[in-house]
Amino acid sequence: LSLYDNSIIKLLFFYQNDILFNKFLIRIYFMSINALSYIGVNSDKIEEWQDFATKNLGMQKTDYSKKSLFFRMDDQKQRFTISGEPGDKLAFLGWEVEEKSDLQKYAKRLEDNGIDVFIGDKNLTDMRFVDELIYFDDPVGNRIELVYRPHIDNSPFVPGRPISGFKTDVCGLGHAVLHVSNVDMLIPFYRDILDFKISDYSFDPISLCFFHVNGRHHSFALIGSGQQGFHHFMVEYKNLDDVGQGYDLLQYNYKNRIAYTLGRHTNDYMTSFYAHTPSGFFIENGWGGRIINPTTWVPHETNEGPSFWGHERLYLPDDERLKFRKKRIETAQQGKRSPMIIDCPWLYQNISKK
């Protein structure tokens, strides 16, 4: 890490709960679209999702009806929504912009590129708990919402199960990953029109492209699976034990709920597992994700495969699993591994004081 990287990490560590400071840091350091604010899913499996999101993920249910669910993960009024509509698919991704004028800037750019843009009325902004928003579809039909000033809830966050909390705030909800038939076709839209920055990309054993919009290694990614739809979204916990305990809950309380076993990713260093959600796509439960310096980061190709170890894809047939397993073994034989965070005396010393 450079001296500048270390300074930013120290600031993020000491002021991680200071909202005003984090907003100032975004302004001088990050991009116009600065965080994944919220995710919406179309599903009519209300009771299943309520149980899954609270008892297993640890989200807080804030509103409930026979047709919809709304959840908190921190002091933001809404992070995750189940619409009640049938279909079991992604309904929308909400991305926060830093300035109100950014909405007009992106609306013009999108329209100049032939993309229809709509302004959210008061009913929609009230439903999303934001001051203003615009919405549009990406080239393959995924609904994107750009939002200004998400509303804050002054009451304490009360998790659905005992956890230390989620790593959100300046880094946003987490990340979202979409299935696509052709990664290259969508890169120009997210990179050139929405200003997402490429973190890294790979081709073996599958095509992947990762994007960042703040210091989190990636808030968005495309996976060239040949399919269309929602692959997964990730929530990051503040404590590794919260991930492990969640793993036990999903492994022993539900049949065939684990999709990827516990493992560690090569690009963002996330220790995580993946589970099947009630809607069929995956959710990644992670800890220890990498913080990067967006101003100096250089996009690059990776060839280590997705994981240093673990992440056995239990949902795949044996021949498909083997491709990923061989890549992990090759990476292990080359001695590749993530940096040891405990080797940082300053960070270890300050963590010990907490």
Short mmCIF file of C-alpha atoms in Angstrom, two decimals:
data_model
loop_
_atom_site.label_atom_id
_atom_site.label_comp_id
_atom_site.label_asym_id
_atom_site.label_seq_id
_atom_site.Cartn_x
_atom_site.Cartn_y
_atom_site.Cartn_z
CA LEU A 1 0.00 0.00 0.00
CA SER A 2 1.15 3.54 -0.71
CA LEU A 3 1.33 6.22 1.96
CA TYR A 4 -1.84 7.71 0.46
CA ASP A 5 -3.65 4.36 0.65
CA ASN A 6 -2.65 3.98 4.29
CA SER A 7 -3.87 7.46 5.12
CA ILE A 8 -7.27 6.77 3.58
CA ILE A 9 -7.56 3.43 5.39
CA LYS A 10 -6.75 5.14 8.70
CA LEU A 11 -9.39 7.79 8.05
CA LEU A 12 -11.99 5.18 7.12
CA PHE A 13 -11.14 3.15 10.23
CA PHE A 14 -11.28 5.97 12.75
CA TYR A 15 -14.30 7.71 11.23
CA GLN A 16 -16.25 4.72 9.95
CA ASN A 17 -19.35 5.78 11.92
CA ASP A 18 -19.10 9.51 11.14
CA ILE A 19 -21.60 10.09 8.32
CA LEU A 20 -20.62 13.71 7.65
CA PHE A 21 -16.95 12.83 7.40
CA ASN A 22 -17.67 9.95 5.03
CA LYS A 23 -19.73 12.23 2.79
CA PHE A 24 -16.81 14.67 2.72
CA LEU A 25 -14.43 11.83 1.86
CA ILE A 26 -16.65 10.71 -1.02
CA ARG A 27 -16.75 14.25 -2.40
CA ILE A 28 -12.95 14.57 -2.62
CA TYR A 29 -12.12 10.96 -3.37
CA PHE A 30 -14.80 9.03 -5.21
CA MET A 31 -17.13 9.30 -8.22
CA SER A 32 -20.54 10.89 -9.04
CA ILE A 33 -22.28 7.53 -8.61
CA ASN A 34 -20.78 6.65 -5.26
CA ALA A 35 -22.55 3.59 -3.83
CA LEU A 36 -25.03 0.78 -4.32
CA SER A 37 -27.88 2.19 -2.26
CA TYR A 38 -30.57 -0.50 -2.39
CA ILE A 39 -31.81 -3.60 -4.20
CA GLY A 40 -35.36 -4.64 -5.10
CA VAL A 41 -36.52 -8.15 -5.96
CA ASN A 42 -39.77 -9.30 -7.53
CA SER A 43 -41.12 -12.23 -5.52
CA ASP A 44 -44.41 -13.24 -3.98
CA LYS A 45 -42.72 -15.57 -1.47
CA ILE A 46 -43.31 -13.11 1.34
CA GLU A 47 -43.14 -15.43 4.34
CA GLU A 48 -40.07 -17.27 3.04
CA TRP A 49 -38.21 -14.03 2.38
CA GLN A 50 -39.16 -12.57 5.75
CA ASP A 51 -37.76 -15.61 7.53
CA PHE A 52 -34.64 -15.78 5.34
CA ALA A 53 -33.69 -12.10 5.48
CA THR A 54 -34.18 -11.67 9.23
CA LYS A 55 -33.33 -14.99 10.90
CA ASN A 56 -30.47 -15.92 8.56
CA LEU A 57 -29.05 -12.72 7.08
CA GLY A 58 -29.74 -10.56 10.12
CA MET A 59 -31.60 -7.76 8.33
CA GLN A 60 -34.25 -5.74 10.17
CA LYS A 61 -37.80 -5.84 8.81
CA THR A 62 -39.15 -2.30 8.82
CA ASP A 63 -42.44 -2.61 7.00
CA TYR A 64 -44.64 -5.48 6.02
CA SER A 65 -47.82 -6.15 4.12
CA LYS A 66 -49.32 -9.17 2.46
CA LYS A 67 -47.69 -8.05 -0.78
CA SER A 68 -44.30 -6.53 0.11
CA LEU A 69 -41.35 -6.44 2.50
CA PHE A 70 -38.82 -3.74 3.38
CA PHE A 71 -35.55 -4.24 5.24
CA ARG A 72 -32.84 -2.16 6.90
CA MET A 73 -29.15 -3.05 7.25
CA ASP A 74 -27.94 0.14 8.95
CA ASP A 75 -29.19 3.69 9.54
CA GLN A 76 -30.56 4.02 6.00
CA LYS A 77 -34.34 3.64 5.99
CA GLN A 78 -34.37 1.01 3.25
CA ARG A 79 -31.73 -1.27 1.75
CA PHE A 80 -33.61 -4.31 0.48
CA THR A 81 -37.15 -4.71 -0.87
CA ILE A 82 -39.35 -7.65 -1.84
CA SER A 83 -42.07 -6.28 -4.12
CA GLY A 84 -44.66 -9.03 -3.80
CA GLU A 85 -44.85 -9.31 -7.59
CA PRO A 86 -44.40 -12.82 -9.05
CA GLY A 87 -41.35 -13.70 -11.09
CA ASP A 88 -38.50 -14.23 -8.59
CA LYS A 89 -36.06 -11.92 -10.32
CA LEU A 90 -34.21 -8.65 -9.91
CA ALA A 91 -36.65 -5.72 -9.93
CA PHE A 92 -34.20 -2.80 -9.69
CA LEU A 93 -30.78 -1.65 -8.53
CA GLY A 94 -30.61 1.74 -6.81
CA TRP A 95 -27.36 3.71 -7.10
CA GLU A 96 -26.69 6.82 -5.04
CA VAL A 97 -25.30 9.98 -6.64
CA GLU A 98 -23.30 12.58 -4.74
CA GLU A 99 -24.98 15.75 -6.04
CA LYS A 100 -28.53 16.54 -7.15
CA SER A 101 -27.10 17.88 -10.41
CA ASP A 102 -25.70 14.42 -11.15
CA LEU A 103 -29.23 13.24 -11.91
CA GLN A 104 -29.55 15.79 -14.71
CA LYS A 105 -26.05 15.03 -15.95
CA TYR A 106 -26.72 11.31 -16.32
CA ALA A 107 -30.23 11.82 -17.69
CA LYS A 108 -28.83 13.94 -20.52
CA ARG A 109 -26.01 11.51 -21.24
CA LEU A 110 -28.37 8.54 -21.30
CA GLU A 111 -30.85 10.29 -23.58
CA ASP A 112 -28.01 11.35 -25.89
CA ASN A 113 -27.25 7.64 -26.22
CA GLY A 114 -30.83 6.74 -27.09
CA ILE A 115 -31.90 5.50 -23.66
CA ASP A 116 -35.29 6.58 -22.31
CA VAL A 117 -35.07 8.18 -18.86
CA PHE A 118 -37.97 8.73 -16.47
CA ILE A 119 -38.25 10.98 -13.44
CA GLY A 120 -39.60 9.35 -10.30
CA ASP A 121 -42.78 10.98 -8.97
CA LYS A 122 -43.47 11.60 -5.28
CA ASN A 123 -45.14 8.22 -4.84
CA LEU A 124 -42.00 6.48 -6.07
CA THR A 125 -39.54 8.63 -4.10
CA ASP A 126 -41.61 8.09 -0.96
CA MET A 127 -41.60 4.35 -1.59
CA ARG A 128 -37.80 4.35 -2.01
CA PHE A 129 -37.22 6.81 0.87
CA VAL A 130 -35.11 9.21 -1.22
CA ASP A 131 -35.39 12.89 -2.12
CA GLU A 132 -35.23 12.44 -5.90
CA LEU A 133 -34.58 9.73 -8.48
CA ILE A 134 -34.48 8.89 -12.17
CA TYR A 135 -34.85 5.44 -13.66
CA PHE A 136 -34.11 3.64 -16.93
CA ASP A 137 -33.20 0.20 -18.31
CA ASP A 138 -29.74 -0.98 -19.23
CA PRO A 139 -29.29 -2.48 -22.74
CA VAL A 140 -30.57 -5.91 -21.66
CA GLY A 141 -33.54 -4.68 -19.65
CA ASN A 142 -32.27 -4.45 -16.07
CA ARG A 143 -33.92 -1.51 -14.30
CA ILE A 144 -31.46 1.01 -12.87
CA GLU A 145 -32.43 3.81 -10.50
CA LEU A 146 -30.15 6.75 -9.71
CA VAL A 147 -31.10 8.34 -6.42
CA TYR A 148 -30.22 11.50 -4.55
CA ARG A 149 -30.13 11.67 -0.76
CA PRO A 150 -31.46 8.39 0.69
CA HIS A 151 -33.33 8.98 3.93
CA ILE A 152 -31.78 8.19 7.29
CA ASP A 153 -33.60 6.52 10.19
CA ASN A 154 -32.56 7.93 13.56
CA SER A 155 -33.75 4.88 15.47
CA PRO A 156 -31.11 2.19 16.18
CA PHE A 157 -30.67 -0.67 13.72
CA VAL A 158 -32.04 -3.85 15.32
CA PRO A 159 -30.73 -6.97 13.50
CA GLY A 160 -32.96 -9.96 12.95
CA ARG A 161 -30.35 -12.22 14.58
CA PRO A 162 -27.39 -11.33 16.83
CA ILE A 163 -24.69 -9.84 14.55
CA SER A 164 -22.07 -7.11 14.88
CA GLY A 165 -23.60 -5.28 11.92
CA PHE A 166 -23.07 -4.87 8.19
CA LYS A 167 -20.21 -3.00 6.51
CA THR A 168 -22.19 -0.44 4.53
CA ASP A 169 -22.02 3.35 5.02
CA VAL A 170 -19.49 4.86 2.59
CA CYS A 171 -19.20 1.53 0.74
CA GLY A 172 -22.93 1.08 0.16
CA LEU A 173 -25.11 -2.00 0.54
CA GLY A 174 -22.55 -4.44 -0.86
CA HIS A 175 -22.34 -5.62 -4.46
CA ALA A 176 -24.59 -7.00 -7.19
CA VAL A 177 -23.66 -9.43 -9.98
CA LEU A 178 -25.65 -10.01 -13.16
CA HIS A 179 -25.75 -12.92 -15.58
CA VAL A 180 -25.12 -11.79 -19.17
CA SER A 181 -24.79 -13.56 -22.47
CA ASN A 182 -21.96 -11.26 -23.57
CA VAL A 183 -19.86 -9.31 -21.07
CA ASP A 184 -18.25 -7.13 -23.73
CA MET A 185 -21.63 -5.86 -24.92
CA LEU A 186 -22.52 -4.30 -21.55
CA ILE A 187 -19.12 -2.93 -20.50
CA PRO A 188 -19.45 0.32 -22.54
CA PHE A 189 -22.81 1.13 -20.93
CA TYR A 190 -21.60 0.85 -17.35
CA ARG A 191 -18.08 2.12 -17.96
CA ASP A 192 -18.60 4.94 -20.45
CA ILE A 193 -22.13 6.16 -19.68
CA LEU A 194 -22.49 5.51 -15.93
CA ASP A 195 -18.77 6.03 -15.15
CA PHE A 196 -18.31 2.74 -13.32
CA LYS A 197 -14.58 1.99 -13.11
CA ILE A 198 -13.23 -1.44 -14.01
CA SER A 199 -11.38 -3.13 -11.16
CA ASP A 200 -10.31 -6.30 -12.97
CA TYR A 201 -11.51 -8.95 -15.40
CA SER A 202 -10.84 -12.59 -16.23
CA PHE A 203 -11.61 -15.20 -18.87
CA ASP A 204 -10.74 -18.50 -17.18
CA PRO A 205 -12.68 -20.54 -16.15
CA ILE A 206 -15.45 -18.04 -17.01
CA SER A 207 -15.66 -14.45 -18.30
CA LEU A 208 -16.02 -11.89 -15.49
CA CYS A 209 -15.75 -8.11 -15.24
CA PHE A 210 -15.74 -6.26 -11.90
CA PHE A 211 -16.49 -2.54 -11.38
CA HIS A 212 -15.99 -0.14 -8.47
CA VAL A 213 -17.75 3.13 -7.61
CA ASN A 214 -16.00 3.75 -4.28
CA GLY A 215 -13.28 2.16 -2.19
CA ARG A 216 -14.94 -1.27 -2.12
CA HIS A 217 -13.07 -3.45 -4.65
CA HIS A 218 -16.28 -4.00 -6.56
CA SER A 219 -19.88 -2.92 -6.15
CA PHE A 220 -20.99 -4.44 -9.45
CA ALA A 221 -19.96 -7.26 -11.75
CA LEU A 222 -20.96 -9.05 -14.94
CA ILE A 223 -20.61 -12.80 -15.37
CA GLY A 224 -20.61 -14.22 -18.89
CA SER A 225 -22.64 -17.32 -18.14
CA GLY A 226 -24.69 -17.14 -21.33
CA GLN A 227 -27.81 -16.51 -19.23
CA GLN A 228 -29.75 -13.37 -18.31
CA GLY A 229 -30.79 -12.29 -14.83
CA PHE A 230 -29.60 -11.92 -11.27
CA HIS A 231 -26.62 -14.07 -10.25
CA HIS A 232 -26.18 -12.82 -6.67
CA PHE A 233 -25.80 -9.91 -4.33
CA MET A 234 -23.34 -9.65 -1.46
CA VAL A 235 -23.70 -8.39 2.10
CA GLU A 236 -20.53 -7.87 4.13
CA TYR A 237 -20.49 -8.40 7.88
CA LYS A 238 -18.28 -6.59 10.37
CA ASN A 239 -17.30 -9.82 12.11
CA LEU A 240 -16.13 -13.10 10.58
CA ASP A 241 -18.03 -15.04 13.24
CA ASP A 242 -21.29 -13.58 11.90
CA VAL A 243 -20.48 -15.24 8.57
CA GLY A 244 -19.59 -18.55 10.21
CA GLN A 245 -22.69 -18.60 12.36
CA GLY A 246 -24.82 -17.77 9.33
CA TYR A 247 -23.17 -20.67 7.53
CA ASP A 248 -24.19 -23.03 10.32
CA LEU A 249 -27.75 -21.70 10.37
CA LEU A 250 -28.22 -22.20 6.64
CA GLN A 251 -26.34 -25.50 6.55
CA TYR A 252 -28.20 -27.25 9.35
CA ASN A 253 -31.62 -25.58 9.48
CA TYR A 254 -32.39 -25.81 5.77
CA LYS A 255 -31.96 -28.61 3.27
CA ASN A 256 -29.64 -27.90 0.31
CA ARG A 257 -29.47 -24.16 1.06
CA ILE A 258 -25.66 -23.78 0.68
CA ALA A 259 -24.67 -23.08 -2.95
CA TYR A 260 -20.92 -22.36 -2.54
CA THR A 261 -19.00 -23.63 0.46
CA LEU A 262 -16.91 -21.27 2.61
CA GLY A 263 -13.95 -19.88 0.65
CA ARG A 264 -11.86 -16.80 -0.13
CA HIS A 265 -11.90 -14.79 -3.34
CA THR A 266 -8.70 -13.85 -5.15
CA ASN A 267 -9.56 -10.32 -6.28
CA ASP A 268 -11.38 -8.73 -3.34
CA TYR A 269 -10.04 -11.10 -0.62
CA MET A 270 -13.58 -11.67 0.66
CA THR A 271 -14.03 -14.70 2.91
CA SER A 272 -17.56 -15.85 2.20
CA PHE A 273 -20.10 -18.49 1.31
CA TYR A 274 -23.08 -18.36 -1.04
CA ALA A 275 -26.61 -19.51 -0.27
CA HIS A 276 -29.72 -20.14 -2.33
CA THR A 277 -32.32 -17.44 -1.67
CA PRO A 278 -36.06 -18.16 -1.73
CA SER A 279 -36.09 -16.68 -5.25
CA GLY A 280 -33.43 -19.02 -6.61
CA PHE A 281 -30.54 -16.62 -7.16
CA PHE A 282 -27.64 -16.55 -4.69
CA ILE A 283 -26.61 -14.31 -1.84
CA GLU A 284 -22.97 -14.03 -0.81
CA ASN A 285 -22.36 -13.66 2.93
CA GLY A 286 -18.89 -12.15 3.33
CA TRP A 287 -16.28 -10.59 5.58
CA GLY A 288 -12.93 -8.86 5.10
CA GLY A 289 -13.43 -7.32 1.66
CA ARG A 290 -10.62 -5.34 0.08
CA ILE A 291 -10.54 -1.53 0.15
CA ILE A 292 -8.79 0.04 -2.85
CA ASN A 293 -7.68 3.54 -3.85
CA PRO A 294 -9.87 4.42 -6.87
CA THR A 295 -7.65 7.34 -7.88
CA THR A 296 -4.60 5.15 -8.48
CA TRP A 297 -6.17 1.77 -9.27
CA VAL A 298 -5.23 0.29 -12.66
CA PRO A 299 -7.66 -2.20 -14.30
CA HIS A 300 -6.00 -5.51 -15.05
CA GLU A 301 -6.61 -9.09 -16.07
CA THR A 302 -6.49 -11.75 -13.37
CA ASN A 303 -5.69 -15.39 -14.00
CA GLU A 304 -5.80 -16.93 -10.53
CA GLY A 305 -9.42 -18.02 -10.87
CA PRO A 306 -12.21 -16.77 -8.60
CA SER A 307 -11.01 -18.29 -5.31
CA PHE A 308 -7.81 -19.06 -3.38
CA TRP A 309 -9.57 -21.95 -1.67
CA GLY A 310 -13.09 -23.25 -1.03
CA HIS A 311 -16.20 -21.94 -2.78
CA GLU A 312 -16.98 -25.43 -4.02
CA ARG A 313 -20.04 -24.94 -6.22
CA LEU A 314 -22.40 -27.54 -4.80
CA TYR A 315 -25.19 -26.63 -7.22
CA LEU A 316 -23.16 -27.56 -10.30
CA PRO A 317 -22.79 -31.04 -11.81
CA ASP A 318 -19.45 -32.73 -11.12
CA ASP A 319 -17.88 -31.96 -14.50
CA GLU A 320 -18.64 -28.23 -14.14
CA ARG A 321 -17.34 -28.15 -10.56
CA LEU A 322 -14.10 -29.72 -11.71
CA LYS A 323 -13.10 -26.68 -13.82
CA PHE A 324 -13.20 -24.38 -10.81
CA ARG A 325 -11.60 -26.97 -8.52
CA LYS A 326 -8.64 -27.46 -10.88
CA LYS A 327 -8.08 -23.71 -11.01
CA ARG A 328 -8.03 -23.48 -7.20
CA ILE A 329 -5.54 -26.32 -6.94
CA GLU A 330 -3.32 -24.66 -9.56
CA THR A 331 -3.47 -21.37 -7.64
CA ALA A 332 -2.60 -23.14 -4.38
CA GLN A 333 0.35 -24.94 -5.99
CA GLN A 334 1.70 -21.55 -7.12
CA GLY A 335 1.60 -20.35 -3.51
CA LYS A 336 -0.80 -17.48 -4.22
CA ARG A 337 -2.72 -16.08 -1.26
CA SER A 338 -4.14 -12.82 0.06
CA PRO A 339 -2.10 -10.46 2.27
CA MET A 340 -2.30 -11.18 5.99
CA ILE A 341 -4.11 -8.28 7.59
CA ILE A 342 -2.71 -9.22 11.01
CA ASP A 343 0.79 -8.39 9.68
CA CYS A 344 -0.11 -4.68 9.71
CA PRO A 345 1.08 -3.50 13.18
CA TRP A 346 -0.86 -0.22 13.06
CA LEU A 347 -4.15 -1.87 12.09
CA TYR A 348 -3.77 -4.79 14.50
CA GLN A 349 -2.89 -2.46 17.37
CA ASN A 350 -5.96 -0.27 16.77
CA ILE A 351 -8.31 -3.21 16.28
CA SER A 352 -7.09 -4.61 19.60
CA LYS A 353 -8.01 -1.34 21.32
CA LYS A 354 -11.61 -1.46 20.12
#
